[in-house]
Short mmCIF file of C-alpha atoms and ligand atoms in Angstrom, two decimals:
data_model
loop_
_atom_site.label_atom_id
_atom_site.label_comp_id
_atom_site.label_asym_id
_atom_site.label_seq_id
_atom_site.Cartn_x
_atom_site.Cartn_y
_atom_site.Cartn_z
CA UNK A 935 146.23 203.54 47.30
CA UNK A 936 146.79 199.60 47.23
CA UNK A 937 147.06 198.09 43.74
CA UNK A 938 144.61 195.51 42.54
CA UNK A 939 146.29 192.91 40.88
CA UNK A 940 143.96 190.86 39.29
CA UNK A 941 144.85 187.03 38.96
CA UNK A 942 143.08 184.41 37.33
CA UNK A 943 142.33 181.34 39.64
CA UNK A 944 143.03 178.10 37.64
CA UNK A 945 142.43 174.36 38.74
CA UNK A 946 144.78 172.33 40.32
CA UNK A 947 146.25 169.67 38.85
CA UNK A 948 144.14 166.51 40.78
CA UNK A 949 147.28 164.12 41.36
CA UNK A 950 150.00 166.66 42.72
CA UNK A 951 148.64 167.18 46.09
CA UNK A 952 146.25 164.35 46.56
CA UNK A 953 147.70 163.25 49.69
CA UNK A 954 147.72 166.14 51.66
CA UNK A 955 145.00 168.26 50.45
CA UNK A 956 140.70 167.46 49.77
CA UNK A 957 139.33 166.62 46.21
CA UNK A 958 138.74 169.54 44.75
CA UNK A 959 134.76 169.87 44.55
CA UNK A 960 134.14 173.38 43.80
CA UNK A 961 130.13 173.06 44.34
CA UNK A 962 127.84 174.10 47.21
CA UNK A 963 128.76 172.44 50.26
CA UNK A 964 132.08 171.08 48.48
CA UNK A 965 135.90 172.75 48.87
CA UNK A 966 137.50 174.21 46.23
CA UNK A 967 141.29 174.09 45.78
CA UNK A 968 142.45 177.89 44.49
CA UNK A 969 145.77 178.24 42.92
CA UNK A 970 147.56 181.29 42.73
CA UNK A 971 151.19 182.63 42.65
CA UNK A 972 153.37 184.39 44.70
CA UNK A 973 152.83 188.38 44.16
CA UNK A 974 154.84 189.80 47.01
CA UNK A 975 157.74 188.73 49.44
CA UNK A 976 155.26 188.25 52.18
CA UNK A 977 153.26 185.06 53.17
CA UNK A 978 149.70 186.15 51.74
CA UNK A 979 146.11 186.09 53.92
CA UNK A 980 143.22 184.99 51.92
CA UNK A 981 139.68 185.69 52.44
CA UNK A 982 136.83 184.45 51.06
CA UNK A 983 133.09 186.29 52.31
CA UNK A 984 135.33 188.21 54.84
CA UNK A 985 136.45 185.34 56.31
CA UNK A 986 140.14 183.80 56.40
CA UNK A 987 140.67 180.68 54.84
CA UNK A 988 143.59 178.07 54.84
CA UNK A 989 146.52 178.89 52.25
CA UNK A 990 148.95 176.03 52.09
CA UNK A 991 152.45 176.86 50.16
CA UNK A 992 154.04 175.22 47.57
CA UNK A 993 156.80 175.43 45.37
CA UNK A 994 155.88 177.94 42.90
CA UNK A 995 152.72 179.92 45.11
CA UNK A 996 149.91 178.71 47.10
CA UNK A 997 147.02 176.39 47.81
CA UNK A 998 143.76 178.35 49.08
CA UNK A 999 141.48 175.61 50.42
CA UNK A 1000 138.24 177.17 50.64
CA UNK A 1001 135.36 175.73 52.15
CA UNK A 1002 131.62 176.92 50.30
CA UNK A 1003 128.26 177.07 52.15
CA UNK A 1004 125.70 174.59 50.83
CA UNK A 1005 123.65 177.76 49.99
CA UNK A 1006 126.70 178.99 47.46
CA UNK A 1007 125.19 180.75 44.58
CA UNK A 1008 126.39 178.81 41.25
CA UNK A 1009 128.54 181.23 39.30
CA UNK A 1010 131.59 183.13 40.10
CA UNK A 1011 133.16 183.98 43.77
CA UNK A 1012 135.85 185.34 44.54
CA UNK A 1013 138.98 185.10 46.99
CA UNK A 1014 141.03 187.86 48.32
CA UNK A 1015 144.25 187.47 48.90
CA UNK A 1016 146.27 190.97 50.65
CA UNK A 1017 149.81 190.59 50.57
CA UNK A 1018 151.04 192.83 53.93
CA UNK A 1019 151.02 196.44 52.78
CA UNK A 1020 152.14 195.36 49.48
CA UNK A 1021 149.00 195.58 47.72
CA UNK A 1022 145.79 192.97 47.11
CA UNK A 1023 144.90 190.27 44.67
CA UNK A 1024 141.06 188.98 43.70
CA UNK A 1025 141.27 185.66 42.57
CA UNK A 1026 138.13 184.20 41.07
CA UNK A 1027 136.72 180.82 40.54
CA UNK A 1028 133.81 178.75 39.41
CA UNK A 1029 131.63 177.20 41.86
CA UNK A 1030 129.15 174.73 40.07
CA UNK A 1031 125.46 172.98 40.77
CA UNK A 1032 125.28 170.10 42.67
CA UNK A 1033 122.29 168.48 43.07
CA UNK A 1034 121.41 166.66 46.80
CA UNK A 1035 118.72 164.45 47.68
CA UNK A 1036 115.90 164.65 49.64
CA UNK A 1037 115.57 162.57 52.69
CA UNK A 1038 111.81 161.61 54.71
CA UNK A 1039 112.53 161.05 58.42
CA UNK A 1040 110.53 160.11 60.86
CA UNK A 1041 110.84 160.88 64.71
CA UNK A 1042 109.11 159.08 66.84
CA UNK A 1043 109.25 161.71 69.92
CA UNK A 1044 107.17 165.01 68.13
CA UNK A 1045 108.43 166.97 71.03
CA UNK A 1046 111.69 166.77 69.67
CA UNK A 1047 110.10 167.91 65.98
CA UNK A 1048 107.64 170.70 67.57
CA UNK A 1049 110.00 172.29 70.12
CA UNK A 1050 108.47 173.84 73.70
CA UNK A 1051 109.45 176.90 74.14
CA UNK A 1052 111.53 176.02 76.88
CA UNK A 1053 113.40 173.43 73.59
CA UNK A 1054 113.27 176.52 71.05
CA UNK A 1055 115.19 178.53 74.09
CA UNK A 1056 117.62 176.00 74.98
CA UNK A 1057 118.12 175.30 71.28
CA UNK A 1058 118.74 179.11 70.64
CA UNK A 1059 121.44 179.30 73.62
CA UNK A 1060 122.95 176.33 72.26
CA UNK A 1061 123.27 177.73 68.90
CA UNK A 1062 124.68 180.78 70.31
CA UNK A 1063 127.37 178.51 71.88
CA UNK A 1064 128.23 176.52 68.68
CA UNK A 1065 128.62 180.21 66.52
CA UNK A 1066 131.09 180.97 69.22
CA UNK A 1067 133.09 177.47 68.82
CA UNK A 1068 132.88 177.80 64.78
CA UNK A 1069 134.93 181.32 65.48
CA UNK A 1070 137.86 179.67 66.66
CA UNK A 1071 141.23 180.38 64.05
CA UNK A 1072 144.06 178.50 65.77
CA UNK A 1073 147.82 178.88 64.35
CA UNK A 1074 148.75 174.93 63.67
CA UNK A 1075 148.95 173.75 60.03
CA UNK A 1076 146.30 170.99 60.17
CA UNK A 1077 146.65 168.05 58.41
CA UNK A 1078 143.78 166.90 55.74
CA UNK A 1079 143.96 163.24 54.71
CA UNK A 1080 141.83 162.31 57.33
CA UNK A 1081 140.88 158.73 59.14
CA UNK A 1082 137.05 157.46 58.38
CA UNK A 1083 136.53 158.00 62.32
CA UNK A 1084 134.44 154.86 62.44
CA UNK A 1085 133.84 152.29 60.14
CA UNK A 1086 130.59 152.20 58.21
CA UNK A 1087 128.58 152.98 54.72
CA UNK A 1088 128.55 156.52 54.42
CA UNK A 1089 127.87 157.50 50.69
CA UNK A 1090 126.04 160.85 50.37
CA UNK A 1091 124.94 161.58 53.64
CA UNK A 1092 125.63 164.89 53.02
CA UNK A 1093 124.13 167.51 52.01
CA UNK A 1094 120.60 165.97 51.72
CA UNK A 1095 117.30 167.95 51.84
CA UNK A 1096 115.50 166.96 54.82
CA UNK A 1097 111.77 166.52 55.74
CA UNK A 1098 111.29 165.42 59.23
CA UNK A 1099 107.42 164.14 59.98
CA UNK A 1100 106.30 165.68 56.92
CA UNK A 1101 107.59 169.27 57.55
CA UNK A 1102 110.94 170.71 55.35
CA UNK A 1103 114.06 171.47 57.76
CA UNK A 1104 117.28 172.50 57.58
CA UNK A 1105 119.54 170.55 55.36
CA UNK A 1106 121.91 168.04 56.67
CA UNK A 1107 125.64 169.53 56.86
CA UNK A 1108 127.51 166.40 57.31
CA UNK A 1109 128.11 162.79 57.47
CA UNK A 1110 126.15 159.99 59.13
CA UNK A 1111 127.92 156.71 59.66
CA UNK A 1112 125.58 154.11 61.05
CA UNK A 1113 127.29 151.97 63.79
CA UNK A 1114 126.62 150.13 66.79
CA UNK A 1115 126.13 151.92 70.39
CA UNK A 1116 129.34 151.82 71.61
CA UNK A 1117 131.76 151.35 68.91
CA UNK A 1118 134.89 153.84 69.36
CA UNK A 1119 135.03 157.08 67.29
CA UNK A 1120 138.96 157.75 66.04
CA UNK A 1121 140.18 161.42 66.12
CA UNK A 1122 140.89 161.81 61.98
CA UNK A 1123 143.67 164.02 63.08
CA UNK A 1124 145.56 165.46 64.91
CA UNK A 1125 144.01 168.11 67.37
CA UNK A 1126 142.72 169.80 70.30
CA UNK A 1127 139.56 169.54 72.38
CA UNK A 1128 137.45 172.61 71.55
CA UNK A 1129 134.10 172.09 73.24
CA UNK A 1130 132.05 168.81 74.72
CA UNK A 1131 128.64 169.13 75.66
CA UNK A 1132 124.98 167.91 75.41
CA UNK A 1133 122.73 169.95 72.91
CA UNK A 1134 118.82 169.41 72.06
CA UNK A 1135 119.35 167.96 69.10
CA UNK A 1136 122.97 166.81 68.82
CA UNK A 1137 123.00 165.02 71.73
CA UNK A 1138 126.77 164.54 73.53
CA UNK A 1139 128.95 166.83 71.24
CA UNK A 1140 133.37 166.66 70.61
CA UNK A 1141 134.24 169.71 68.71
CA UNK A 1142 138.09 169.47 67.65
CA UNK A 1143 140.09 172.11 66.71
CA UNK A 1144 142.97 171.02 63.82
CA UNK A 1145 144.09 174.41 63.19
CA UNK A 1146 144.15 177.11 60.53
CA UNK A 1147 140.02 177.66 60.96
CA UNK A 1148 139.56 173.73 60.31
CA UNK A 1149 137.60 171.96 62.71
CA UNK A 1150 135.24 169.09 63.06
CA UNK A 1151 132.10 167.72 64.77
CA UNK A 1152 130.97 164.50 65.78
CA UNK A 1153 127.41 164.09 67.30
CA UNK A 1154 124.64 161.74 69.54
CA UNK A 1155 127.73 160.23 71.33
CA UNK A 1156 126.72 157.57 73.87
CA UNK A 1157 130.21 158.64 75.40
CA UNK A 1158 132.47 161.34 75.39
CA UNK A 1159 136.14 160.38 76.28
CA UNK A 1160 137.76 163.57 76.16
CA UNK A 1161 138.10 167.04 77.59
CA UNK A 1162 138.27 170.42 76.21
CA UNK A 1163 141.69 171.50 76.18
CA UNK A 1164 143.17 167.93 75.64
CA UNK A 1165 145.20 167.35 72.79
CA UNK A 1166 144.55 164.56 70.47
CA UNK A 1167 146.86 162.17 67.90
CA UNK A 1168 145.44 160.71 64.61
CA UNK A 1169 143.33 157.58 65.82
CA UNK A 1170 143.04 158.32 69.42
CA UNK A 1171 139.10 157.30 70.97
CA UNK A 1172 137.33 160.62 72.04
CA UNK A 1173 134.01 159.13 72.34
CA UNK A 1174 131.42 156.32 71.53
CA UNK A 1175 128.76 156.45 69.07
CA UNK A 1176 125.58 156.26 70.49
CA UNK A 1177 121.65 157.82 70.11
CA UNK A 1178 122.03 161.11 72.06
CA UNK A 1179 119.93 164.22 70.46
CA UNK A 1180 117.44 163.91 68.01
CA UNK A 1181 117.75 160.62 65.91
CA UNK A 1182 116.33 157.77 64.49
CA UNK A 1183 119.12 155.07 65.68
CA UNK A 1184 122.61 155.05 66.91
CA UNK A 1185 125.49 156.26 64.54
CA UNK A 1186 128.16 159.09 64.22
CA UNK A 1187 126.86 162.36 62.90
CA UNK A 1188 130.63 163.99 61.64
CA UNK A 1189 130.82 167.67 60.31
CA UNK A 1190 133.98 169.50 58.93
CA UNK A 1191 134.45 172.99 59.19
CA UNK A 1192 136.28 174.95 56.71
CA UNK A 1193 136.00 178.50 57.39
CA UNK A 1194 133.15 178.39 59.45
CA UNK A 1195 131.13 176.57 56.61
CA UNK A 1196 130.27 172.73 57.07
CA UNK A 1197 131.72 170.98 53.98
CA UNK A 1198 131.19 167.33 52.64
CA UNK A 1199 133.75 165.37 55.02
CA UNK A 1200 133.62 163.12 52.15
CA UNK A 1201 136.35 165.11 50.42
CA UNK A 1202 138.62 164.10 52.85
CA UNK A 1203 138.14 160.58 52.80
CA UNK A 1204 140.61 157.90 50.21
CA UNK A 1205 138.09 158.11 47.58
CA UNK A 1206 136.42 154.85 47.51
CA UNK A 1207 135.07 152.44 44.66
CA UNK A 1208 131.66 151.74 45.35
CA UNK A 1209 129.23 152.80 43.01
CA UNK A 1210 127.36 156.01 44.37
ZN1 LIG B 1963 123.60 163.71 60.85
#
């Protein structure tokens, strides 16, 4: 039988890893950064709700970066970490309340509000499509201290309780940047082309693929530049932003993937200093 060691998860110290790694935000929607030590000569996998999540090494043990749903219950989770065949480790940590606005919208076109049922289908394929994409575990070591991938006001886009023409939908799990049609979105890092497309309500669609489970989305292109299988560098164009999909105006709709949940791309970004 496989021991249990049982670790306790503490925080990271903010400034030691602040260029490489995301603030450490360990609410719903957020990342949190979990620290634990080496307990075996073997580089460890860590899960976290059965999936694997990014471990980055350091001197001295590891980095989990964990991304949490924006349903996370507030309280304790935990993080499994098996070391090979030489036994298992439950790390837990804290994940706190965050509270996130709610947004009115209004569309103008209710057929993109109250879907056909030739929409709902389409929608339904398409979001058979994107669970697919969200799968994809690739070996590189992705890099985190990502480019804004266009410029623009973005301050708590995330996360924000939606009603569209007066009925309550799905919260929004990621980042709008308003910006002209047209203006070039940068690749925040380096990657590969996962998937391009045109969806109901996302319009034109880049997924990239940065590695290690962490992936990103950018929506309602007016363009897309790219291909899947292409590689990308930091700052290349894939795409221009435009009003494809189901939107009030042109701009950039960017989500980040961290284990398959959509996290606050915020945490990626040079913290800013405008007040919130
Ligand atoms: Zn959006």
């Amino acid at each position: 039988m496989r021991t249990l060691i049982l670790l306790i998860g503490f925080l990271l110290t903010p400034s030691l890893f602040a260029e490489t790694l995301p603030r450490h935000a360990p609410v719903p929607g957020g990342v949190a950064l979990v620290e634990f030590r080496a307990a075996a000569d073997v580089e460890p996998l860590a899960r976290y709700q059965d999936r694997p999540v990014l471990v980055l090494a350091h001197e001295g043990g590891y980095t989990a970066v964990v991304g949490l749903p924006l349903d996370a219950a507030i309280g304790t989770h935990d993080l499994e970490v098996a070391w090979g065949g030489n036994g298992r480790s439950t790390i837990p940590f804290e994940v706190t309340s965050k509270e996130y606005a709610t947004q009115h919208l209004t569309i103008k076109d209710q057929s993109k509000v109250d879907l056909s049922q030739a929409d709902l289908e389409r929608h339904w394929r398409e979001q058979a499509v994107v669970r697919d994409v969200l799968k994809t575990r690739s070996e590189p070591l992705p890099a985190l201290d990502f480019l804004q991938p266009v410029p623009g006001p973005y301050a708590n886009t995330y996360g924000k309780r939606r009603i569209i023409n007066g009925q309550p939908r799905n919260p929004h799990r990621g980042m709008d940047i308003p910006a002209a049609q047209g203006t070039p979105i940068r690749a925040p890092a380096d990657g590969v082309v996962l998937h391009t497309g045109d969806f109901f309500f996302s319009g034109n669609v880049v997924y990239l693929d940065h590695g290690q489970g962490v992936l990103t989305l950018y929506a309602h292109l007016a363009r897309i530049d790219v291909e899947p299988g292409q590689r990308v560098v930091r700052g290349e164009t894939i795409g221009t932003v435009g009003a494809s999909g189901r939107v009030t105006g042109p701009h950039l709709h960017w989500s980040v993937y961290l284990n398959r949940n959509a996290v606050d791309p915020e945490l990626f970004l040079p913290e800013t200093t405008a007040a919130p």
